[in-house]
C-alpha positions as a Markdown table, in Angstrom:
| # | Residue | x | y | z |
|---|---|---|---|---|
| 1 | Unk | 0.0 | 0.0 | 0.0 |
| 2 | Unk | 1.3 | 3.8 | -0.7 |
| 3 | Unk | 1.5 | 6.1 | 2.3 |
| 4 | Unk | -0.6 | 9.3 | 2.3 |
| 5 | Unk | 0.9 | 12.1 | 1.2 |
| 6 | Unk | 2.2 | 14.5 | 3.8 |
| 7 | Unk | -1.0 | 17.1 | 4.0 |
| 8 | Unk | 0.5 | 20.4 | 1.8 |
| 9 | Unk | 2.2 | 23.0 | 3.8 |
| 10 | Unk | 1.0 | 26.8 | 3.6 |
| 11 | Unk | 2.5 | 30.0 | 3.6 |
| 12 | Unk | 0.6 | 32.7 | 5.8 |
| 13 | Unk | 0.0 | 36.2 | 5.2 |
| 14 | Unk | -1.0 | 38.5 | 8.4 |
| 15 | Unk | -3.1 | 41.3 | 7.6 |
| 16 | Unk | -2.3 | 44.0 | 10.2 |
| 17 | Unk | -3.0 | 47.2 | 8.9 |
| 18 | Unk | -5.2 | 50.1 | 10.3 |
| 19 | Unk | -7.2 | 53.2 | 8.7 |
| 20 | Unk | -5.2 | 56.3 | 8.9 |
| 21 | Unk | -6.1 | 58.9 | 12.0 |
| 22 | Unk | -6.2 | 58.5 | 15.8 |
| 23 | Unk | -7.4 | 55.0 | 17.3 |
| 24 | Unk | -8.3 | 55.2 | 20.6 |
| 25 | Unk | -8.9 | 51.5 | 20.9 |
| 26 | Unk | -5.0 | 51.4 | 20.9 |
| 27 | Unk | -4.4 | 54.4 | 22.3 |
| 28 | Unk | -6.8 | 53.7 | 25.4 |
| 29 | Unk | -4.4 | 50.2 | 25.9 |
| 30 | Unk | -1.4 | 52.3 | 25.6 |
| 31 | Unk | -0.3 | 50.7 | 22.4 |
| 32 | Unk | 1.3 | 52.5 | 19.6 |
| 33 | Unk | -1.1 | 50.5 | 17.4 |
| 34 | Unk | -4.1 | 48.6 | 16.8 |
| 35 | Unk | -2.1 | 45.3 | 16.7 |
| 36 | Unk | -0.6 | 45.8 | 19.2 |
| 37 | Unk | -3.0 | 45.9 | 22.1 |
| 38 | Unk | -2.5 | 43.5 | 24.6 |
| 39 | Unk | -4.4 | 40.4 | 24.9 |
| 40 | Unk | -3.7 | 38.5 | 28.5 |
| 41 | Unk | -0.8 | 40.5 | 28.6 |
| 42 | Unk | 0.6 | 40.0 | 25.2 |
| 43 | Unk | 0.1 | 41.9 | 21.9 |
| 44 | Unk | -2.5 | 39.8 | 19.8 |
| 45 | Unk | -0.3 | 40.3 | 16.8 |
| 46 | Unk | 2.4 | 38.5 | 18.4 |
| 47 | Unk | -0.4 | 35.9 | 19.9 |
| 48 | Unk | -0.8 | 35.0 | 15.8 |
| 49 | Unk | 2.5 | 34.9 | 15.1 |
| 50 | Unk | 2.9 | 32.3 | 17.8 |
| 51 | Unk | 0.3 | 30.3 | 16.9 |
| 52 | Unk | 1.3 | 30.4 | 13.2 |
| 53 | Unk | 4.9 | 29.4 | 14.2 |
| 54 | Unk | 3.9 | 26.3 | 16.0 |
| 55 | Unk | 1.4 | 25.0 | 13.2 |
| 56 | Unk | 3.2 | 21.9 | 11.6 |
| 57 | Unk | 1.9 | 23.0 | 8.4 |
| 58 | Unk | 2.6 | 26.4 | 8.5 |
| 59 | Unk | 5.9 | 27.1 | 6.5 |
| 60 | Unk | 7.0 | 31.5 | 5.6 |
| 61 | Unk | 5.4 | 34.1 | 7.2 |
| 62 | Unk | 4.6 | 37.5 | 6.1 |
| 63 | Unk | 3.2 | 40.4 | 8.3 |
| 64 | Unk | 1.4 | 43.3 | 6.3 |
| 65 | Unk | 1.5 | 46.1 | 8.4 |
| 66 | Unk | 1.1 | 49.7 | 8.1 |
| 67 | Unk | 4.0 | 51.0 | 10.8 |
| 68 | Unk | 7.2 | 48.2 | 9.8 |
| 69 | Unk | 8.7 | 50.4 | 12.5 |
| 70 | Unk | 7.0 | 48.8 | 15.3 |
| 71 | Unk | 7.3 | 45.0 | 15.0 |
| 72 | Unk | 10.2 | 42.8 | 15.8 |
| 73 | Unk | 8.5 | 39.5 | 14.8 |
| 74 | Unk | 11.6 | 37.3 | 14.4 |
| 75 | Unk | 11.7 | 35.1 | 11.4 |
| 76 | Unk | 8.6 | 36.5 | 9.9 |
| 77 | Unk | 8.9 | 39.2 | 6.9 |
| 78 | Unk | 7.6 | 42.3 | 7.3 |
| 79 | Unk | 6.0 | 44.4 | 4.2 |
| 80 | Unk | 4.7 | 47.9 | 4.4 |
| 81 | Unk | 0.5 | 47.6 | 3.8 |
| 82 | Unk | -0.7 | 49.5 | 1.0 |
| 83 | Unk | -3.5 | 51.5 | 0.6 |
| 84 | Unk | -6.4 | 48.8 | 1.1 |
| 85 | Unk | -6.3 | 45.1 | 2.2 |
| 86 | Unk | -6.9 | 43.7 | -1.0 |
| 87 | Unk | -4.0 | 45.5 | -2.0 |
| 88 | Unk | -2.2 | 44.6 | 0.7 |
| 89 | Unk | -2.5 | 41.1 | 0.1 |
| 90 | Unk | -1.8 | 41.0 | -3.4 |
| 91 | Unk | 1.9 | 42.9 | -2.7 |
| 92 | Unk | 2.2 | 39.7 | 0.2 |
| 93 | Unk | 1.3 | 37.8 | -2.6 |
| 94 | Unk | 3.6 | 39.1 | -5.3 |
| 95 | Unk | 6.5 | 39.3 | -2.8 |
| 96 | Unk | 6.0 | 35.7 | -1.8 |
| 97 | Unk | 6.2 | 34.8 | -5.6 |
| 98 | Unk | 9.6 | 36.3 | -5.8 |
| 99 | Unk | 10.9 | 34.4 | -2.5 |
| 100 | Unk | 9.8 | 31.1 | -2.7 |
| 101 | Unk | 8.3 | 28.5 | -4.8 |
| 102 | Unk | 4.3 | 28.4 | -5.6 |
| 103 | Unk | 2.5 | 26.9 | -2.4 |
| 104 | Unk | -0.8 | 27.5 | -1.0 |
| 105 | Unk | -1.7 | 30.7 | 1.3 |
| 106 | Unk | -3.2 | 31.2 | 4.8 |
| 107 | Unk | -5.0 | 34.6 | 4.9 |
| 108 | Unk | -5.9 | 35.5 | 8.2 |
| 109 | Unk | -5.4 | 39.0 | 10.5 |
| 110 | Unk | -3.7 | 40.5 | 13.2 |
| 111 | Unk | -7.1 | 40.7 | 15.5 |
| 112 | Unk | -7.3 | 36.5 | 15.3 |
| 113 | Unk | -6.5 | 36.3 | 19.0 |
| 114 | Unk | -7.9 | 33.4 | 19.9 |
| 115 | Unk | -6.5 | 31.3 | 16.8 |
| 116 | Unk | -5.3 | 28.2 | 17.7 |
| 117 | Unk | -4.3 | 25.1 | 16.7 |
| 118 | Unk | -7.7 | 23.4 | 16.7 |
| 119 | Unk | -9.1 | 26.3 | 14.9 |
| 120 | Unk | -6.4 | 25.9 | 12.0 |
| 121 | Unk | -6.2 | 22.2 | 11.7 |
| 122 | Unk | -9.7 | 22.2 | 10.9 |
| 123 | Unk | -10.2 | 24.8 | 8.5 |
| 124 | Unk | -6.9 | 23.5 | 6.9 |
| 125 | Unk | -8.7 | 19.9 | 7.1 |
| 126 | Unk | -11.9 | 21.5 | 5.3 |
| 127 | Unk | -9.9 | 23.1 | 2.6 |
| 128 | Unk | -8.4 | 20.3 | 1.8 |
| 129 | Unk | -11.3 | 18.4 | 1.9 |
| 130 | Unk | -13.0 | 21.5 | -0.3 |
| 131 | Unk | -10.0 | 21.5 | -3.0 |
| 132 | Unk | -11.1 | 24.7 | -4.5 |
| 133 | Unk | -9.2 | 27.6 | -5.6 |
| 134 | Unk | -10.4 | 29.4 | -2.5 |
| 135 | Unk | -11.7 | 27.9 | 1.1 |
| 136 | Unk | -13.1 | 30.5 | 3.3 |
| 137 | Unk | -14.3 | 30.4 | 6.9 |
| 138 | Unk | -17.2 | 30.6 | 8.4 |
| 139 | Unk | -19.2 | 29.9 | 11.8 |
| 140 | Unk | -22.7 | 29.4 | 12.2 |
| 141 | Unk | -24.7 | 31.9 | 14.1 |
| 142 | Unk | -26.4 | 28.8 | 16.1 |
| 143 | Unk | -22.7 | 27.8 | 17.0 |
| 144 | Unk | -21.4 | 31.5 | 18.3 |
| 145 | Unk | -24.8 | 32.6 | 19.7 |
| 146 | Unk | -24.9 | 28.9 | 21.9 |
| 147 | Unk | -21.0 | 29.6 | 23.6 |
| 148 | Unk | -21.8 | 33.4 | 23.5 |
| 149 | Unk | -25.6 | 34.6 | 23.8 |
| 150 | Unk | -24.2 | 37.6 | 24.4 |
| 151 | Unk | -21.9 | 38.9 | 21.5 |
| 152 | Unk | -22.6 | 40.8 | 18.9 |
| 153 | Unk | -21.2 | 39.6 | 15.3 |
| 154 | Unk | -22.1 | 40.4 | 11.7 |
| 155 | Unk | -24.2 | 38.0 | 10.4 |
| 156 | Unk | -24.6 | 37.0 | 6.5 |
| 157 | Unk | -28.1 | 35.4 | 6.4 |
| 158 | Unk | -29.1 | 32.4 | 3.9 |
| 159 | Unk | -31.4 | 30.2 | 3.3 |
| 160 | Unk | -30.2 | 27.7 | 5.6 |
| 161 | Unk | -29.0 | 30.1 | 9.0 |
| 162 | Unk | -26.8 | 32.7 | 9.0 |
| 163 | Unk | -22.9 | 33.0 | 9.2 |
| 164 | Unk | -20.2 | 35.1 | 10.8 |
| 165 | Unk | -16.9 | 35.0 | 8.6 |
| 166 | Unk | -13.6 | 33.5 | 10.6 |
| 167 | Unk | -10.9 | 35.7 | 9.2 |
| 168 | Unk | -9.5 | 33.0 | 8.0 |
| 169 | Unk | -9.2 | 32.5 | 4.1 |
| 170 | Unk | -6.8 | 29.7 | 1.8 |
| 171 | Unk | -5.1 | 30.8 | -1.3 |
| 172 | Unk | -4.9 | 27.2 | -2.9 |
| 173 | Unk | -3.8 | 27.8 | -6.4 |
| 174 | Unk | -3.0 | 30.3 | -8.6 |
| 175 | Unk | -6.6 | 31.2 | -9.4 |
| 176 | Unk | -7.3 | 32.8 | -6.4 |
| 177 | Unk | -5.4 | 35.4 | -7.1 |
| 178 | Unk | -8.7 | 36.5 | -9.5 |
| 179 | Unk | -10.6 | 36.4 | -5.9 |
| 180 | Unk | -8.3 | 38.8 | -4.4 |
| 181 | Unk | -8.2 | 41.2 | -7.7 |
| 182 | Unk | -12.2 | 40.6 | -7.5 |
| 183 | Unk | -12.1 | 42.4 | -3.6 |
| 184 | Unk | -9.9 | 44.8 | -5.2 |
| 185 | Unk | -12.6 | 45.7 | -7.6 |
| 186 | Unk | -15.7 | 45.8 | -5.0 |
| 187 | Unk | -12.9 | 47.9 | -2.9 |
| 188 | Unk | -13.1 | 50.2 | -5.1 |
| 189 | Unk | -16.5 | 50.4 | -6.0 |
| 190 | Unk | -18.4 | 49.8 | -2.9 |
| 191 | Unk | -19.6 | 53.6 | -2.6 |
| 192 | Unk | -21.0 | 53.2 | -6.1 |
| 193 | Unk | -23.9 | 50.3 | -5.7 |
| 194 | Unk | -24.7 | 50.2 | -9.1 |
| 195 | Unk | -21.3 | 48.9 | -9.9 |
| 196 | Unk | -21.1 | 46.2 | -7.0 |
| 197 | Unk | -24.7 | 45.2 | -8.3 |
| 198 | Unk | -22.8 | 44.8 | -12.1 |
| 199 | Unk | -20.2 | 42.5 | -10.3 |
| 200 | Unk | -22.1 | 40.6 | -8.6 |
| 201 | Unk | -25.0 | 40.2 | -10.8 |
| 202 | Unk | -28.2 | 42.0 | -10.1 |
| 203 | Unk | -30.0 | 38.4 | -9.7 |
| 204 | Unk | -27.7 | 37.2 | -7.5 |
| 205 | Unk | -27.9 | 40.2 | -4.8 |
| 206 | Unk | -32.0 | 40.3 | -5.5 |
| 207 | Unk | -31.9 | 36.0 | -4.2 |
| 208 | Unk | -29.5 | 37.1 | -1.4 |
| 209 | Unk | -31.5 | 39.7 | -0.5 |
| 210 | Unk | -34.9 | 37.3 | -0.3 |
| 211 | Unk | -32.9 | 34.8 | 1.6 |
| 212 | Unk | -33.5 | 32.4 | -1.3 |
| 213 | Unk | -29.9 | 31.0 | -1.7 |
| 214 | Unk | -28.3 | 28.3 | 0.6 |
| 215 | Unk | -24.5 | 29.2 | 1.3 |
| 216 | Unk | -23.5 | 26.6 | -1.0 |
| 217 | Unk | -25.9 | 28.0 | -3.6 |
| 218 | Unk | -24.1 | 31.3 | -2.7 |
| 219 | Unk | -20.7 | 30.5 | -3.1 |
| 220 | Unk | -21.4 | 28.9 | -6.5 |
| 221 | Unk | -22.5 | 32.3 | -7.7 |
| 222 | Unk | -19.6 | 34.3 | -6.3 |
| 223 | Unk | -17.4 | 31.8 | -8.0 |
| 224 | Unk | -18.5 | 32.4 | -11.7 |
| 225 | Unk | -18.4 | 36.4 | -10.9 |
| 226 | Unk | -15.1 | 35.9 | -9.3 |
| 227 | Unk | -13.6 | 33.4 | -12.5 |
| 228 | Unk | -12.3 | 31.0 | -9.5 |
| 229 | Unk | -14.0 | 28.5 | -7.6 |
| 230 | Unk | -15.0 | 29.5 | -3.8 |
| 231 | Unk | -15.9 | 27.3 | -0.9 |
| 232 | Unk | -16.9 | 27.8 | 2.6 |
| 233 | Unk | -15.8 | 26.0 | 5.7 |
| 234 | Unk | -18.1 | 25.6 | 8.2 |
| 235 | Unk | -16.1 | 25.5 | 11.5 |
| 236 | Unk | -17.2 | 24.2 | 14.8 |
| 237 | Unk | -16.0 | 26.7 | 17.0 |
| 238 | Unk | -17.3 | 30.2 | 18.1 |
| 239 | Unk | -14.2 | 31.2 | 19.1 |
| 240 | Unk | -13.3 | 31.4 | 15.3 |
| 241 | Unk | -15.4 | 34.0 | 14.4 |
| 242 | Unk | -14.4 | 36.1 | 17.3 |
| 243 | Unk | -12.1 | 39.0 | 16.6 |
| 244 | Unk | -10.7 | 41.8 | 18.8 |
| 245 | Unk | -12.5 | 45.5 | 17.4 |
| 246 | Unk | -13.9 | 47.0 | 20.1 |
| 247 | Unk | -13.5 | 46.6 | 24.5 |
| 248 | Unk | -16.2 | 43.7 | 24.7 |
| 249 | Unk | -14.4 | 41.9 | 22.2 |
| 250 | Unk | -11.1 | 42.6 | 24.0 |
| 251 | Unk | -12.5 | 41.3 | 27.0 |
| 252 | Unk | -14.7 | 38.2 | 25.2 |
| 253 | Unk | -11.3 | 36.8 | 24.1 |
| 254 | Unk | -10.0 | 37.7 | 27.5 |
| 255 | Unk | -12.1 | 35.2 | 29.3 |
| 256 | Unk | -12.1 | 32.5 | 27.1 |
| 257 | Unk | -8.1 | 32.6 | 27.3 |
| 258 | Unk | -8.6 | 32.7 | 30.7 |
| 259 | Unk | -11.3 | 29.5 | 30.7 |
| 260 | Unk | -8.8 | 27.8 | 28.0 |
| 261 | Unk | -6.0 | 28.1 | 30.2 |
| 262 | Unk | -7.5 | 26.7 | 33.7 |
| 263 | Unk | -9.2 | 23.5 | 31.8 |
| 264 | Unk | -5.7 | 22.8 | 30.0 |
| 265 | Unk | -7.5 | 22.7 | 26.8 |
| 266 | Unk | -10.5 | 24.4 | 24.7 |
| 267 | Unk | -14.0 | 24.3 | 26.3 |
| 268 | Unk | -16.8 | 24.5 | 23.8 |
| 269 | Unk | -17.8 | 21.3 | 22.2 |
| 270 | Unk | -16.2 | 20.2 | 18.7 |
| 271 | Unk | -17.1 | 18.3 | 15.6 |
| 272 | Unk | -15.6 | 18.3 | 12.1 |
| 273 | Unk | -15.5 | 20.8 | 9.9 |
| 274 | Unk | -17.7 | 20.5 | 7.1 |
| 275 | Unk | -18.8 | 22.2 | 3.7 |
| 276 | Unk | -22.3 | 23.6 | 3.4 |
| 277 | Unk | -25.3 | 21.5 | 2.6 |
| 278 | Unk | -26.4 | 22.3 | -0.6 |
């Protein structure tokens, strides 16, 4: 019998850059930036980074970062963000090509404090598993509103529940770059409806907009707007889809270190990651 295959290893791009102007988030933590705020006592960009680091199948890592001046993060590269994060990524993207050979990307950001390695294993798992150009994750409102009643996420609502994205997005093949140039364009255009409807298709937004498509059906439509082929993961965790914007977040993420740390190991329930129903 042939072995399996080692699973393929990913590069990771961190998206760490801020809007121009005072933040007083990070100025209330006394932090010199957004990314920087502490999280348990250490700066959530660096909580990543450490997370990313230990991953098995985690290889390069590149921070995008408006202020370069300000992190020291080790064996990671560090680029300059540009003027939006789709453009941000496609410089990561374009100085990755120049470094190393072609291999898959991990998207994720600088907010992902409560990334871990249960969190990345399965949306690395159900990426794999998806084997499009792009995997993207997701959490189901049912999941985050059962571990936390009382946090307030942005939901995207379908025919079958609504979903909170995870920050977390694969690059699998050279095609996604057409995704990334696609956000570029809705970047762009997104105080000009007329043009995001064009983009999107006015069908398309009209189903959304009725609740009509399923998240599978969804992501099939995206795809042929996009020219690449999109999939969501579903994760099991509500901690995915938690991100640090705002105090309550700061001190969501907060207690469930805090709860992670005195059972030795996560606490909410999990199952496999899966792809939508159809």
């Amino acid at each position: 019998m042939t072995p399996a295959a080692d699973p393929q290893p990913y590069d990771a791009i961190v998206l760490a850059g801020r809007r121009a102007g005072e933040d007083p988030f990070a100025e209330s933590h006394g932090a010199a930036h957004r990314a920087l705020v502490p999280v348990a006592g250490e700066p959530m960009l660096e909580r990543v980074l450490r997370t990313l680091r230990a991953h098995p199948r985690i290889g390069a890592i590149r921070v995008s970062i408006d202020r370069p001046e300000l992190v020291a993060a080790g064996d990671a590269a560090i680029l300059r963000a540009a003027s939006s994060p789709s453009e941000s990524v496609l410089q990561a993207l374009d100085a990755r090509a120049r470094a190393t050979a072609p291999r898959p990307v991990l998207l994720t950001t600088a907010d992902h404090a409560l990334l871990d390695a249960d969190i990345l294993d399965a949306f690395l798992a159900g990426a794999d598993a998806a084997g499009a150009d792009v995997a993207v994750g997701v959490v189901r409102e049912a999941t985050i509103r059962a571990r936390f009643p009382d946090t307030r996420r942005t939901y995207l609502r379908f025919r079958d529940g609504g979903v909170s994205g995870a920050n977390l997005f694969a690059l699998r093949t050279p095609a996604a770059r057409r995704a990334v140039e696609f956000w570029r364009r809705v970047e762009r255009d997104r105080k000009q409806p007329w043009k995001l409807a064009r983009a999107f298709g006015l069908g398309t937004l009209a189903l959304f907009a009725l609740r009509v498509l399923s998240l599978e059906a969804a992501f099939a439509r995206a795809s042929r707007a996009i020219g690449a082929e999109a999939a969501p993961v579903v994760l099991p965790f509500a901690d995915a889809a938690v991100d640090v914007d705002t105090p309550a977040d700061l001190a969501l993420v907060e207690r469930v270190i805090g709860e992670r740390g005195r059972a030795g190991a996560r606490v909410d329930a999990a199952a496999p990651p899966s792809r939508a129903p159809r």
